mmCIF file of C-alpha atoms and ligand atoms in Angstrom:
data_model
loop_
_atom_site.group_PDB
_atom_site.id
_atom_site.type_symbol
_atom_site.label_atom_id
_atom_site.label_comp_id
_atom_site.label_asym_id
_atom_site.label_seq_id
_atom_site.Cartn_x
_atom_site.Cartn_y
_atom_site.Cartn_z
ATOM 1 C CA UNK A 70 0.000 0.000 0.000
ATOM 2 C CA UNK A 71 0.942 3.238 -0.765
ATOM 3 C CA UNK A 72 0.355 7.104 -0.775
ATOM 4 C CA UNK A 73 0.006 9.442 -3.601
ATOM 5 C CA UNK A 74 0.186 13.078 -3.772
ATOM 6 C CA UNK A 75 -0.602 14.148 -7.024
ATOM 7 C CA UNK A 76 -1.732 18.314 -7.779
ATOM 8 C CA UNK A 77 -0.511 21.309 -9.317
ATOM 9 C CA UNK A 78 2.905 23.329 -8.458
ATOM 10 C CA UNK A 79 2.511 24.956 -5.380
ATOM 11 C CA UNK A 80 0.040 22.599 -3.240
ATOM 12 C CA UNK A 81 2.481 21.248 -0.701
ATOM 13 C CA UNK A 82 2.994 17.550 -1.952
ATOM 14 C CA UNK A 83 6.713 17.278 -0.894
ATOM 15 C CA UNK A 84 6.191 19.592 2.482
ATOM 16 C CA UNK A 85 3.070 17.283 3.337
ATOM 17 C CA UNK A 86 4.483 13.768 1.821
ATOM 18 C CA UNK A 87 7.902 14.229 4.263
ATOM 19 C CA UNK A 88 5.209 15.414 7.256
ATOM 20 C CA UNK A 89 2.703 11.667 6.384
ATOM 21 C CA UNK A 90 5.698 9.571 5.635
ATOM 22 C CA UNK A 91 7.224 10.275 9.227
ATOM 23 C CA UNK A 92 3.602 9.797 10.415
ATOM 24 C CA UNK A 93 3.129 6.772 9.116
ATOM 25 C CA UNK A 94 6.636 5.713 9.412
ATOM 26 C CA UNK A 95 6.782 5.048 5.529
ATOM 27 C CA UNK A 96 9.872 6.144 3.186
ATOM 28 C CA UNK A 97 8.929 9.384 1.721
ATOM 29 C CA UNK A 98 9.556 9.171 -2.627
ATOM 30 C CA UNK A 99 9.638 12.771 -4.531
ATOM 31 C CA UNK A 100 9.540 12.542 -7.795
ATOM 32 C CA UNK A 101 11.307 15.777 -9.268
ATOM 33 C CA UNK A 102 14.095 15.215 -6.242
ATOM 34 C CA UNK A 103 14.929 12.198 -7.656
ATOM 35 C CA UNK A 104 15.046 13.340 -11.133
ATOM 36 C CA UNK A 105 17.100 16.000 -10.566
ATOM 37 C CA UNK A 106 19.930 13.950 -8.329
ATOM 38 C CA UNK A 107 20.319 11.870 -11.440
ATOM 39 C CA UNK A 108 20.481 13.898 -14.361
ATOM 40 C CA UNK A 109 22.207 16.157 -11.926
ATOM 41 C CA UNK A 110 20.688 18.971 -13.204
ATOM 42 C CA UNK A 111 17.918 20.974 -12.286
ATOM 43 C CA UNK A 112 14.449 20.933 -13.713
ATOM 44 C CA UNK A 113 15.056 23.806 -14.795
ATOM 45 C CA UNK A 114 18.170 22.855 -16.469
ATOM 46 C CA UNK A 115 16.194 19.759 -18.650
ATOM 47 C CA UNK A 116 13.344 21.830 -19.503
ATOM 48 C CA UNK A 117 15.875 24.776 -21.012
ATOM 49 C CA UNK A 118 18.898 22.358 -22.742
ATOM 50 C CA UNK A 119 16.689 19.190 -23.527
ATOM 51 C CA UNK A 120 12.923 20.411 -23.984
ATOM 52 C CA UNK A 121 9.723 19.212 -21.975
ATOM 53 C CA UNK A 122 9.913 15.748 -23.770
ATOM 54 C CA UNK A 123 13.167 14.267 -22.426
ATOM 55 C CA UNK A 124 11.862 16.144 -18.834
ATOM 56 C CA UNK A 125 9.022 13.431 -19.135
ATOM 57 C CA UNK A 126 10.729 10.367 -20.604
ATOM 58 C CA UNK A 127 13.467 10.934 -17.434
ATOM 59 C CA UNK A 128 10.210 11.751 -15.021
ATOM 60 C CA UNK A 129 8.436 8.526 -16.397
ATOM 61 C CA UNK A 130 11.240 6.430 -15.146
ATOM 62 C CA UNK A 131 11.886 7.469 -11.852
ATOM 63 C CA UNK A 132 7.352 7.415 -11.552
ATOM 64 C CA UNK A 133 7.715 3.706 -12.825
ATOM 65 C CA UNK A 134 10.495 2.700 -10.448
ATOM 66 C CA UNK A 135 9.082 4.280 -7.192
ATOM 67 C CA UNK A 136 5.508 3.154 -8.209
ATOM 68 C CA UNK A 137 7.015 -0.463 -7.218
ATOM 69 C CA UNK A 138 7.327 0.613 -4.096
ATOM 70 C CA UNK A 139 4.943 0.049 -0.732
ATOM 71 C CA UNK A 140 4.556 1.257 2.806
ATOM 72 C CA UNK A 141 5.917 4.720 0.636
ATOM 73 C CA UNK A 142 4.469 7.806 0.775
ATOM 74 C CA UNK A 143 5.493 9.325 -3.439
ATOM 75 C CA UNK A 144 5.295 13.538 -4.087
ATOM 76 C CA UNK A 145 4.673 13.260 -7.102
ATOM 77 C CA UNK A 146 5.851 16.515 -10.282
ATOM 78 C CA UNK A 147 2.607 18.093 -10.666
ATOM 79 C CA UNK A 148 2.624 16.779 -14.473
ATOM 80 C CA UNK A 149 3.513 13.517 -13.675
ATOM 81 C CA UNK A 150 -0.159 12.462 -14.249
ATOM 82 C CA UNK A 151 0.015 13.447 -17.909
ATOM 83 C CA UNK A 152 1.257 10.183 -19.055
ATOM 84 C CA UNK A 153 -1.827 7.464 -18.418
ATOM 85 C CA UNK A 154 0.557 4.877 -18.063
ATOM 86 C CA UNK A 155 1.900 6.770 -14.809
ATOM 87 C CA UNK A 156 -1.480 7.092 -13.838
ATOM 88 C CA UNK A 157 -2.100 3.040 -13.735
ATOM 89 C CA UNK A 158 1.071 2.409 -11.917
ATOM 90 C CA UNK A 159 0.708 4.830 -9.238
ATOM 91 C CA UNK A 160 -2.838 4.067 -8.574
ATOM 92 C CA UNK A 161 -2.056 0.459 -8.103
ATOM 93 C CA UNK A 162 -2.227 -0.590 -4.545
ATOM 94 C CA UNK A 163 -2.355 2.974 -3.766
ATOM 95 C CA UNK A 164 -4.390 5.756 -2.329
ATOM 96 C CA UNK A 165 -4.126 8.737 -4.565
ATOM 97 C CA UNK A 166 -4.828 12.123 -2.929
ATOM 98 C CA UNK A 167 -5.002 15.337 -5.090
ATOM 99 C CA UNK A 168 -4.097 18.532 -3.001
ATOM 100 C CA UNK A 169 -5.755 21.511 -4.869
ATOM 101 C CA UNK A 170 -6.368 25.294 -4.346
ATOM 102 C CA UNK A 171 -7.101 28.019 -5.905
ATOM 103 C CA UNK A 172 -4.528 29.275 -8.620
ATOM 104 C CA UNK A 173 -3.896 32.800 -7.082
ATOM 105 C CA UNK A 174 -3.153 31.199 -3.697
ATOM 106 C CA UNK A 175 -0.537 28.545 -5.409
ATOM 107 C CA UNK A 176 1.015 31.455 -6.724
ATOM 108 C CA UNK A 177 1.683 33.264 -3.788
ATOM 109 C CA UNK A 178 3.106 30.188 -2.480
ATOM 110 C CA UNK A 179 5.372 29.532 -5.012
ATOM 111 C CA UNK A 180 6.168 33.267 -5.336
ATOM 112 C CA UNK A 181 7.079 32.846 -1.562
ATOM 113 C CA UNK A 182 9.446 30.091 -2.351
ATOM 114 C CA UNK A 183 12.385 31.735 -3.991
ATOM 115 C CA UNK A 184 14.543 28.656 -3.983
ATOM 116 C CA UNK A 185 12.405 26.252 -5.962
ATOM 117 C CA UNK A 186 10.993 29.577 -8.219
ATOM 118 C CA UNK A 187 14.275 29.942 -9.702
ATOM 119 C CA UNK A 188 14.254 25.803 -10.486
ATOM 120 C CA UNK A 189 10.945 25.687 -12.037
ATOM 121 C CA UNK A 190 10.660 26.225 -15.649
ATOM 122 C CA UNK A 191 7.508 27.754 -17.417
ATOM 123 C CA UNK A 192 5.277 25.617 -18.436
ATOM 124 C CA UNK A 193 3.061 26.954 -21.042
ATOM 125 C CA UNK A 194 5.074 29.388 -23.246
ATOM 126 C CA UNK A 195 3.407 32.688 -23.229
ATOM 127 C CA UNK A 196 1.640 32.817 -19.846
ATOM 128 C CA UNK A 197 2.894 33.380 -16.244
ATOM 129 C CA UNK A 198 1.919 33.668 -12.590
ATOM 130 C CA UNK A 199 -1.224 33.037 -12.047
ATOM 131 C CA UNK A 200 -2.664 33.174 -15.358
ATOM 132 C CA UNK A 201 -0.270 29.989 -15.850
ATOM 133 C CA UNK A 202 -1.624 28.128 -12.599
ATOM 134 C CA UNK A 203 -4.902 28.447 -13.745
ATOM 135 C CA UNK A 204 -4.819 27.695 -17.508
ATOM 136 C CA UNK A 205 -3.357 24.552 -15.835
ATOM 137 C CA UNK A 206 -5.603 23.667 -13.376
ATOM 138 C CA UNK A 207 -8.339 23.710 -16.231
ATOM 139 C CA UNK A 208 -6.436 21.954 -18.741
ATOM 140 C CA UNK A 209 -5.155 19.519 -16.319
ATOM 141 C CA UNK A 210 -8.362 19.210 -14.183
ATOM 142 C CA UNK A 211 -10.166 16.224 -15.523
ATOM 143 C CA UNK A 212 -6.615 14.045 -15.445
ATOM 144 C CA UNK A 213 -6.446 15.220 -11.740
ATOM 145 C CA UNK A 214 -10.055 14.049 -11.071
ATOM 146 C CA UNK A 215 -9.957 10.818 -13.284
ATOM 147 C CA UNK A 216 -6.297 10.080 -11.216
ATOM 148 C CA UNK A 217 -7.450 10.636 -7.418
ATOM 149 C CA UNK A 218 -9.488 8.732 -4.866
ATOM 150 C CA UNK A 219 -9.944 11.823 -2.878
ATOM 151 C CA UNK A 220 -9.282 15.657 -2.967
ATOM 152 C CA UNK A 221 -8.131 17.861 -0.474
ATOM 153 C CA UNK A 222 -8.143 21.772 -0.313
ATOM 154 C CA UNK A 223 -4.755 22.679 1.282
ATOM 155 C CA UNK A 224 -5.849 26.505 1.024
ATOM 156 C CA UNK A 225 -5.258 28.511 4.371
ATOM 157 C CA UNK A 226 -4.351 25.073 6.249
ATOM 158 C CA UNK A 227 -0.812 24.021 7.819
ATOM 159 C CA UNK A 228 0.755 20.611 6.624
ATOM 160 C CA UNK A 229 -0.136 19.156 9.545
ATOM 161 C CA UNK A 230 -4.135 19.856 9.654
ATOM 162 C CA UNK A 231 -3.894 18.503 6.036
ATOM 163 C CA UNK A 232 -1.740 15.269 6.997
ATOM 164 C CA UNK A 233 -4.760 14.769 9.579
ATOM 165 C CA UNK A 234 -6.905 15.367 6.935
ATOM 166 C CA UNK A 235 -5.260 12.803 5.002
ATOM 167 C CA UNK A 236 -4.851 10.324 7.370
ATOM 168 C CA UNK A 237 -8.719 10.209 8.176
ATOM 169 C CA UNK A 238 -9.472 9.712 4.624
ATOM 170 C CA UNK A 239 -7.008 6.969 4.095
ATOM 171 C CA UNK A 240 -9.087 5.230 7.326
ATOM 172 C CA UNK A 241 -12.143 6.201 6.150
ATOM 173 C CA UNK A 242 -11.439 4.641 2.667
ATOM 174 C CA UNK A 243 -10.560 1.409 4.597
ATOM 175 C CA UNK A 244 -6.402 1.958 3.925
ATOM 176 C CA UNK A 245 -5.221 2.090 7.304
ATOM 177 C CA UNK A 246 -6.251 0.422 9.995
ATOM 178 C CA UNK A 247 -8.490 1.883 12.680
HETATM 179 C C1 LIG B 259 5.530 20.388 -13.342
HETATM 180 C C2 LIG B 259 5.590 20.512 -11.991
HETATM 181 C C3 LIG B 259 6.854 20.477 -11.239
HETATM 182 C C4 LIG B 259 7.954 19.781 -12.031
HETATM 183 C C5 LIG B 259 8.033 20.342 -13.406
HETATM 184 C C6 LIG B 259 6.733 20.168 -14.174
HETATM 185 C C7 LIG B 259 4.208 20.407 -14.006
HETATM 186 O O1 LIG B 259 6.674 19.802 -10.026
HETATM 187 O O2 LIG B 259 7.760 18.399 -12.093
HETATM 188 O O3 LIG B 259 8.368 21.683 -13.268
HETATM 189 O O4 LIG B 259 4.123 20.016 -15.184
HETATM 190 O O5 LIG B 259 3.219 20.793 -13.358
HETATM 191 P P1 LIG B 259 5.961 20.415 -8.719
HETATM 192 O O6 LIG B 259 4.506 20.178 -8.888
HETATM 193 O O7 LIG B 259 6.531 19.614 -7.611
HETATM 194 O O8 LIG B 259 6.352 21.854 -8.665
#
């Protein structure tokens, strides 16, 4: 059994992964850490010298790999959902939780965060800030909702009222014992 965190830049998976996996006493998997420790590069890096499409192909691997995994709690890249066959591996044996909120809150988060803003790369050429976030969050928003077994709205809420939050849901759902 495992636990997914799947949702847009900006919603707290890693923060709230590291916060469950200690929790539950479960290794704690992120996705884009990984990626980055092996190509030794940031994501920044990959998007700017080999394009979105190798970013994937290198995320699809390390998604694959940890998917394998149980008693794991994975963060996953907030695109990482994009491929379907991502989708199937993560969900197996797996509780999949989509953290959402609304796009001009995810942007002040991320503005907040000036060490991961300078890593990320944009997304969809042409748009920025929030306007980005939420031409996401609609594009993306049916993969998100076909992908999850529950949704949680981290807006205005520490990482440890949504790790409870989390953690009632997985018993709830019949995932952890009582
Ligand atoms: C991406 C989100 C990022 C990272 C990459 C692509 C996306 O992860 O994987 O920049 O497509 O939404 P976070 O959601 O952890 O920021």
């Amino acid at each position: 059994m495992k636990l997914v965190l799947i949702g847009l830049r900006g919603t707290g998976k890693s923060t709230v992964g590291k916060v469950l996996a200690e929790r539950l006493n479960w290794r704690f998997y992120d996705t884009d850490t990984i990626l980055q420790e092996r190509a030794a590069l940031t994501i920044r890096q990959i998007f700017e010298t080999e394009g979105e499409a190798s970013f994937r192909t290198r995320e699809t691997a390390v998604v694959q790999e940890v998917a394998q995994t149980s008693d794991a709690v994975i963060a996953t890249g907030g695109g990482a959902v994009l491929n379907p066959e991502n989708v199937v591996a993560l969900k197996n044996d797996a509780f999949v939780v989509h953290l959402s909120a609304d796009p001009s809150e995810l942007w002040r988060r991320i503005s907040q965060d000036t060490a991961s803003h300078a890593s990320r790369p944009a997304l969809l050429p042409g748009t920025s800030g929030p306007e980005e976030l939420r031409k996401l969050m609609l594009a993306r928003a049916s993969i998100y909702a076909q992908a999850r077994d529950a949704e949680v709205d981290v807006e205005g809420r520490t990482p440890d009222a949504i790790a409870d939050s989390i953690l009632l849901l997985m018993r709830t759902h019949g995932k952890l014992p009582h």
